[in-house]
Amino acid sequence: MAESSARPTAALYVDGFNLYRRLLEGQPQDKWLDLEALAERLLPEFEVVAVRYFTAVIKPLPGKDRNAPQRQQAYLRALRTLPRTSIFEGKFRVDTRVMPVHPVELLADGSAKTVRVKKTEEKGSDVALASMLLVDAMRGLADCFVVLSNDSDLVMPIRMVKEELGRQVGILSPVDEKRSSNELRQLDLDLFRRVPVSALAECQLPDELSDEHGTVRRPEKWSINSEGPAEARPSNQ
């Protein structure tokens, strides 16, 4: 009997917030990113069977670009046209907090001077990623489970997939080796690779796609010729 030539399989788990902060912020021309093409580009020895994308739906904020939520929705629509990609949405939370000023200033009574600020947070995405990673590993979805993130909060679920479930694990790092998480690097990884900036430009979605609602287009601000700055916001805006 002839030996099978089938490649081993891989599933990719994309931390949208970390990807944005580490690679896409300030790169509007790269935000129309085809996650399946990126997975195939970075994991050529595997058959990529699933891409899980974890993000949070953002809200318009006073003084910020009010069109950012519309751009994000266009991108999520575009991703949903990809056959192996699924999206998991957390919460985008805005709270008013009282925090010390920086640099620290002391008042006459010795206490730190404070100021009221609006604090924005993406909630739930890390938990969702960890949960899906463990469930997929228990089900045996793939031969190798790869996380695109530099977030050390994911050390425990990745370690459990490797040590408790006996699966292969890998990291695609959105930062260079000098800035990569030591906690993640110290795991017993089967694969560790950097996401090169050049791969982003090579893995863009078509400017127009069709879904059940009609045509979805690349936002003008994300055009290849765009020079507009990207705001420091959660996930892909």
Tab-separated table of C-alpha atoms in Angstrom:
chain	number	residue	atom	x	y	z
A	1	MET	CA	0.000	0.000	0.000
A	2	ALA	CA	1.359	3.422	-0.951
A	3	GLU	CA	2.160	5.765	1.892
A	4	SER	CA	-0.195	8.680	2.412
A	5	SER	CA	1.178	12.065	1.299
A	6	ALA	CA	-1.348	14.025	3.347
A	7	ARG	CA	0.144	16.870	5.385
A	8	PRO	CA	-0.456	17.135	9.133
A	9	THR	CA	-3.242	19.521	10.064
A	10	ALA	CA	-3.136	22.740	12.059
A	11	ALA	CA	-5.656	25.075	13.660
A	12	LEU	CA	-4.789	28.749	14.205
A	13	TYR	CA	-6.082	30.919	17.075
A	14	VAL	CA	-5.670	34.650	16.435
A	15	ASP	CA	-5.594	37.107	19.338
A	16	GLY	CA	-7.043	40.069	17.433
A	17	PHE	CA	-6.134	42.685	20.040
A	18	ASN	CA	-2.522	41.511	20.249
A	19	LEU	CA	-2.191	41.295	16.467
A	20	TYR	CA	-3.482	44.854	16.124
A	21	ARG	CA	-1.303	46.348	18.852
A	22	ARG	CA	1.882	44.583	17.793
A	23	LEU	CA	1.647	44.622	13.992
A	24	LEU	CA	-1.321	46.458	12.482
A	25	GLU	CA	-1.393	49.670	14.491
A	26	GLY	CA	-0.096	52.400	12.195
A	27	GLN	CA	-0.393	50.080	9.165
A	28	PRO	CA	-3.862	50.893	7.744
A	29	GLN	CA	-2.943	49.444	4.345
A	30	ASP	CA	-2.448	46.006	5.965
A	31	LYS	CA	-5.639	45.816	8.043
A	32	TRP	CA	-7.727	44.127	5.312
A	33	LEU	CA	-5.900	40.957	6.304
A	34	ASP	CA	-6.780	37.523	4.927
A	35	LEU	CA	-6.222	35.322	7.972
A	36	GLU	CA	-6.470	32.060	6.035
A	37	ALA	CA	-3.864	33.226	3.513
A	38	LEU	CA	-1.648	34.331	6.402
A	39	ALA	CA	-1.987	30.931	8.082
A	40	GLU	CA	-1.040	29.123	4.883
A	41	ARG	CA	1.872	31.507	4.304
A	42	LEU	CA	3.310	30.939	7.784
A	43	LEU	CA	2.446	27.244	8.195
A	44	PRO	CA	3.255	25.809	4.748
A	45	GLU	CA	3.953	22.294	6.026
A	46	PHE	CA	0.425	21.998	7.442
A	47	GLU	CA	-3.053	21.759	6.044
A	48	VAL	CA	-4.837	24.585	7.886
A	49	VAL	CA	-8.266	23.252	8.835
A	50	ALA	CA	-9.534	26.137	11.001
A	51	VAL	CA	-8.784	29.767	11.820
A	52	ARG	CA	-10.360	31.185	14.990
A	53	TYR	CA	-10.365	34.994	15.318
A	54	PHE	CA	-11.009	36.588	18.717
A	55	THR	CA	-11.954	40.257	18.929
A	56	ALA	CA	-14.452	42.687	20.459
A	57	VAL	CA	-16.980	44.927	18.741
A	58	ILE	CA	-15.837	48.484	19.343
A	59	LYS	CA	-17.939	51.545	20.157
A	60	PRO	CA	-17.711	55.110	18.846
A	61	LEU	CA	-15.913	57.295	21.373
A	62	PRO	CA	-16.032	61.093	21.768
A	63	GLY	CA	-13.062	62.753	20.118
A	64	LYS	CA	-12.147	59.617	18.176
A	65	ASP	CA	-12.776	58.491	14.615
A	66	ARG	CA	-16.479	57.697	14.621
A	67	ASN	CA	-16.158	55.602	11.460
A	68	ALA	CA	-13.873	53.040	13.121
A	69	PRO	CA	-16.792	50.750	14.148
A	70	GLN	CA	-18.074	50.709	10.557
A	71	ARG	CA	-14.643	49.731	9.267
A	72	GLN	CA	-14.434	46.952	11.813
A	73	GLN	CA	-17.870	45.638	10.828
A	74	ALA	CA	-16.844	45.637	7.166
A	75	TYR	CA	-13.773	43.595	8.065
A	76	LEU	CA	-15.763	41.098	10.118
A	77	ARG	CA	-18.190	40.690	7.220
A	78	ALA	CA	-15.237	40.052	4.911
A	79	LEU	CA	-13.748	37.455	7.262
A	80	ARG	CA	-17.064	35.618	7.454
A	81	THR	CA	-16.835	34.919	3.716
A	82	LEU	CA	-13.782	32.728	4.348
A	83	PRO	CA	-14.759	29.049	4.647
A	84	ARG	CA	-12.414	28.025	7.473
A	85	THR	CA	-12.602	31.196	9.579
A	86	SER	CA	-14.833	31.670	12.612
A	87	ILE	CA	-15.160	34.827	14.727
A	88	PHE	CA	-15.616	35.033	18.480
A	89	GLU	CA	-16.626	38.406	19.884
A	90	GLY	CA	-15.878	39.669	23.376
A	91	LYS	CA	-16.990	42.971	24.896
A	92	PHE	CA	-15.557	46.440	24.405
A	93	ARG	CA	-15.913	48.133	27.761
A	94	VAL	CA	-15.566	51.841	28.554
A	95	ASP	CA	-15.331	52.841	32.222
A	96	THR	CA	-14.569	56.048	34.064
A	97	ARG	CA	-11.671	55.529	36.449
A	98	VAL	CA	-9.766	57.670	38.936
A	99	MET	CA	-6.035	57.091	38.432
A	100	PRO	CA	-2.758	58.697	39.543
A	101	VAL	CA	-1.189	61.165	37.112
A	102	HIS	CA	2.128	60.313	35.482
A	103	PRO	CA	4.747	61.347	36.477
A	104	VAL	CA	3.555	61.011	40.064
A	105	GLU	CA	2.667	64.306	41.755
A	106	LEU	CA	2.166	64.503	45.508
A	107	LEU	CA	-0.430	66.718	47.182
A	108	ALA	CA	0.163	68.651	50.394
A	109	ASP	CA	-1.093	65.730	52.470
A	110	GLY	CA	1.367	63.340	50.797
A	111	SER	CA	-1.218	61.532	48.684
A	112	ALA	CA	-0.848	61.096	44.936
A	113	LYS	CA	-2.629	63.544	42.653
A	114	THR	CA	-5.333	61.763	40.624
A	115	VAL	CA	-7.361	62.463	37.502
A	116	ARG	CA	-10.567	61.003	36.087
A	117	VAL	CA	-10.026	59.125	32.835
A	118	LYS	CA	-12.002	56.990	30.399
A	119	LYS	CA	-10.464	53.518	30.326
A	120	THR	CA	-11.201	51.251	27.384
A	121	GLU	CA	-10.764	47.478	27.638
A	122	GLU	CA	-11.434	44.430	25.520
A	123	LYS	CA	-13.067	41.860	27.775
A	124	GLY	CA	-13.590	38.158	27.233
A	125	SER	CA	-11.419	37.514	24.196
A	126	ASP	CA	-8.582	35.826	26.083
A	127	VAL	CA	-11.004	33.547	27.929
A	128	ALA	CA	-12.779	32.673	24.676
A	129	LEU	CA	-9.481	31.871	22.952
A	130	ALA	CA	-8.309	29.681	25.835
A	131	SER	CA	-11.668	27.890	25.961
A	132	MET	CA	-11.833	27.155	22.229
A	133	LEU	CA	-8.192	26.068	22.183
A	134	LEU	CA	-8.821	23.505	24.923
A	135	VAL	CA	-12.132	22.277	23.488
A	136	ASP	CA	-10.677	21.869	19.989
A	137	ALA	CA	-7.648	20.061	21.386
A	138	MET	CA	-9.848	17.685	23.389
A	139	ARG	CA	-11.875	16.954	20.263
A	140	GLY	CA	-8.731	16.363	18.206
A	141	LEU	CA	-9.598	19.011	15.630
A	142	ALA	CA	-6.026	19.155	14.314
A	143	ASP	CA	-2.549	17.707	14.746
A	144	CYS	CA	-1.040	21.022	15.839
A	145	PHE	CA	-2.626	23.970	17.680
A	146	VAL	CA	-1.016	27.323	16.926
A	147	VAL	CA	-1.675	30.620	18.714
A	148	LEU	CA	-0.923	33.991	17.126
A	149	SER	CA	-0.220	36.183	20.148
A	150	ASN	CA	2.478	37.489	22.451
A	151	ASP	CA	0.189	37.492	25.486
A	152	SER	CA	1.657	35.589	28.434
A	153	ASP	CA	-1.865	35.174	29.873
A	154	LEU	CA	-2.227	32.301	27.399
A	155	VAL	CA	0.634	30.278	28.855
A	156	MET	CA	-1.601	28.053	30.998
A	157	PRO	CA	-4.050	26.875	28.293
A	158	ILE	CA	-1.206	26.284	25.823
A	159	ARG	CA	0.697	24.281	28.432
A	160	MET	CA	-2.427	22.218	29.185
A	161	VAL	CA	-2.895	21.401	25.504
A	162	LYS	CA	0.706	20.182	25.372
A	163	GLU	CA	1.129	18.485	28.742
A	164	GLU	CA	-2.365	17.303	29.658
A	165	LEU	CA	-3.761	16.519	26.219
A	166	GLY	CA	-0.530	15.505	24.481
A	167	ARG	CA	-1.064	17.741	21.437
A	168	GLN	CA	1.494	19.647	19.409
A	169	VAL	CA	1.481	23.402	20.082
A	170	GLY	CA	3.014	26.415	18.406
A	171	ILE	CA	3.298	30.196	18.574
A	172	LEU	CA	3.232	32.734	15.761
A	173	SER	CA	4.746	35.797	17.396
A	174	PRO	CA	3.679	39.283	16.240
A	175	VAL	CA	6.889	40.746	17.722
A	176	ASP	CA	10.577	40.100	17.175
A	177	GLU	CA	12.481	37.639	19.329
A	178	LYS	CA	13.903	40.298	21.665
A	179	ARG	CA	10.393	41.489	22.602
A	180	SER	CA	8.662	38.119	22.633
A	181	SER	CA	7.224	36.830	25.908
A	182	ASN	CA	9.746	34.797	27.888
A	183	GLU	CA	6.881	32.832	29.441
A	184	LEU	CA	5.653	31.757	26.019
A	185	ARG	CA	9.144	30.981	24.735
A	186	GLN	CA	9.830	28.753	27.752
A	187	LEU	CA	6.929	26.462	26.902
A	188	ASP	CA	7.728	23.103	25.294
A	189	LEU	CA	6.718	24.404	21.878
A	190	ASP	CA	6.775	22.317	18.730
A	191	LEU	CA	6.831	25.450	16.595
A	192	PHE	CA	7.796	29.104	17.117
A	193	ARG	CA	7.826	31.605	14.256
A	194	ARG	CA	7.773	35.354	13.850
A	195	VAL	CA	5.031	36.972	11.759
A	196	PRO	CA	7.030	39.091	9.297
A	197	VAL	CA	5.598	42.469	8.371
A	198	SER	CA	6.065	41.571	4.694
A	199	ALA	CA	3.548	38.727	5.077
A	200	LEU	CA	0.774	41.198	5.886
A	201	ALA	CA	0.982	42.917	2.503
A	202	GLU	CA	1.149	39.534	0.758
A	203	CYS	CA	-2.006	38.257	2.490
A	204	GLN	CA	-4.678	40.857	1.779
A	205	LEU	CA	-8.316	40.115	0.997
A	206	PRO	CA	-9.752	41.179	-2.380
A	207	ASP	CA	-10.925	44.804	-2.350
A	208	GLU	CA	-14.506	43.595	-2.896
A	209	LEU	CA	-16.225	40.446	-1.646
A	210	SER	CA	-19.808	39.238	-1.719
A	211	ASP	CA	-21.902	37.805	1.098
A	212	GLU	CA	-25.616	37.230	1.686
A	213	HIS	CA	-26.087	40.951	2.313
A	214	GLY	CA	-24.424	42.144	-0.887
A	215	THR	CA	-20.967	43.551	-1.547
A	216	VAL	CA	-18.459	44.379	1.168
A	217	ARG	CA	-15.560	46.659	0.234
A	218	ARG	CA	-12.176	47.489	1.703
A	219	PRO	CA	-12.590	50.747	3.681
A	220	GLU	CA	-11.086	53.719	1.875
A	221	LYS	CA	-8.895	54.525	4.878
A	222	TRP	CA	-7.376	51.061	4.565
A	223	SER	CA	-6.572	51.396	0.888
A	224	ILE	CA	-3.121	50.385	-0.280
A	225	ASN	CA	-2.284	54.046	-0.917
A	226	SER	CA	-3.622	55.281	2.439
A	227	GLU	CA	-1.313	57.416	4.555
A	228	GLY	CA	-3.814	58.011	7.340
A	229	PRO	CA	-2.754	57.092	10.887
A	230	ALA	CA	-4.376	54.210	12.726
A	231	GLU	CA	-5.822	54.881	16.169
A	232	ALA	CA	-4.664	52.861	19.163
A	233	ARG	CA	-7.822	50.822	19.504
A	234	PRO	CA	-8.706	47.184	20.180
A	235	SER	CA	-8.427	44.613	17.418
A	236	ASN	CA	-8.721	45.420	13.746
A	237	GLN	CA	-10.326	48.827	13.171
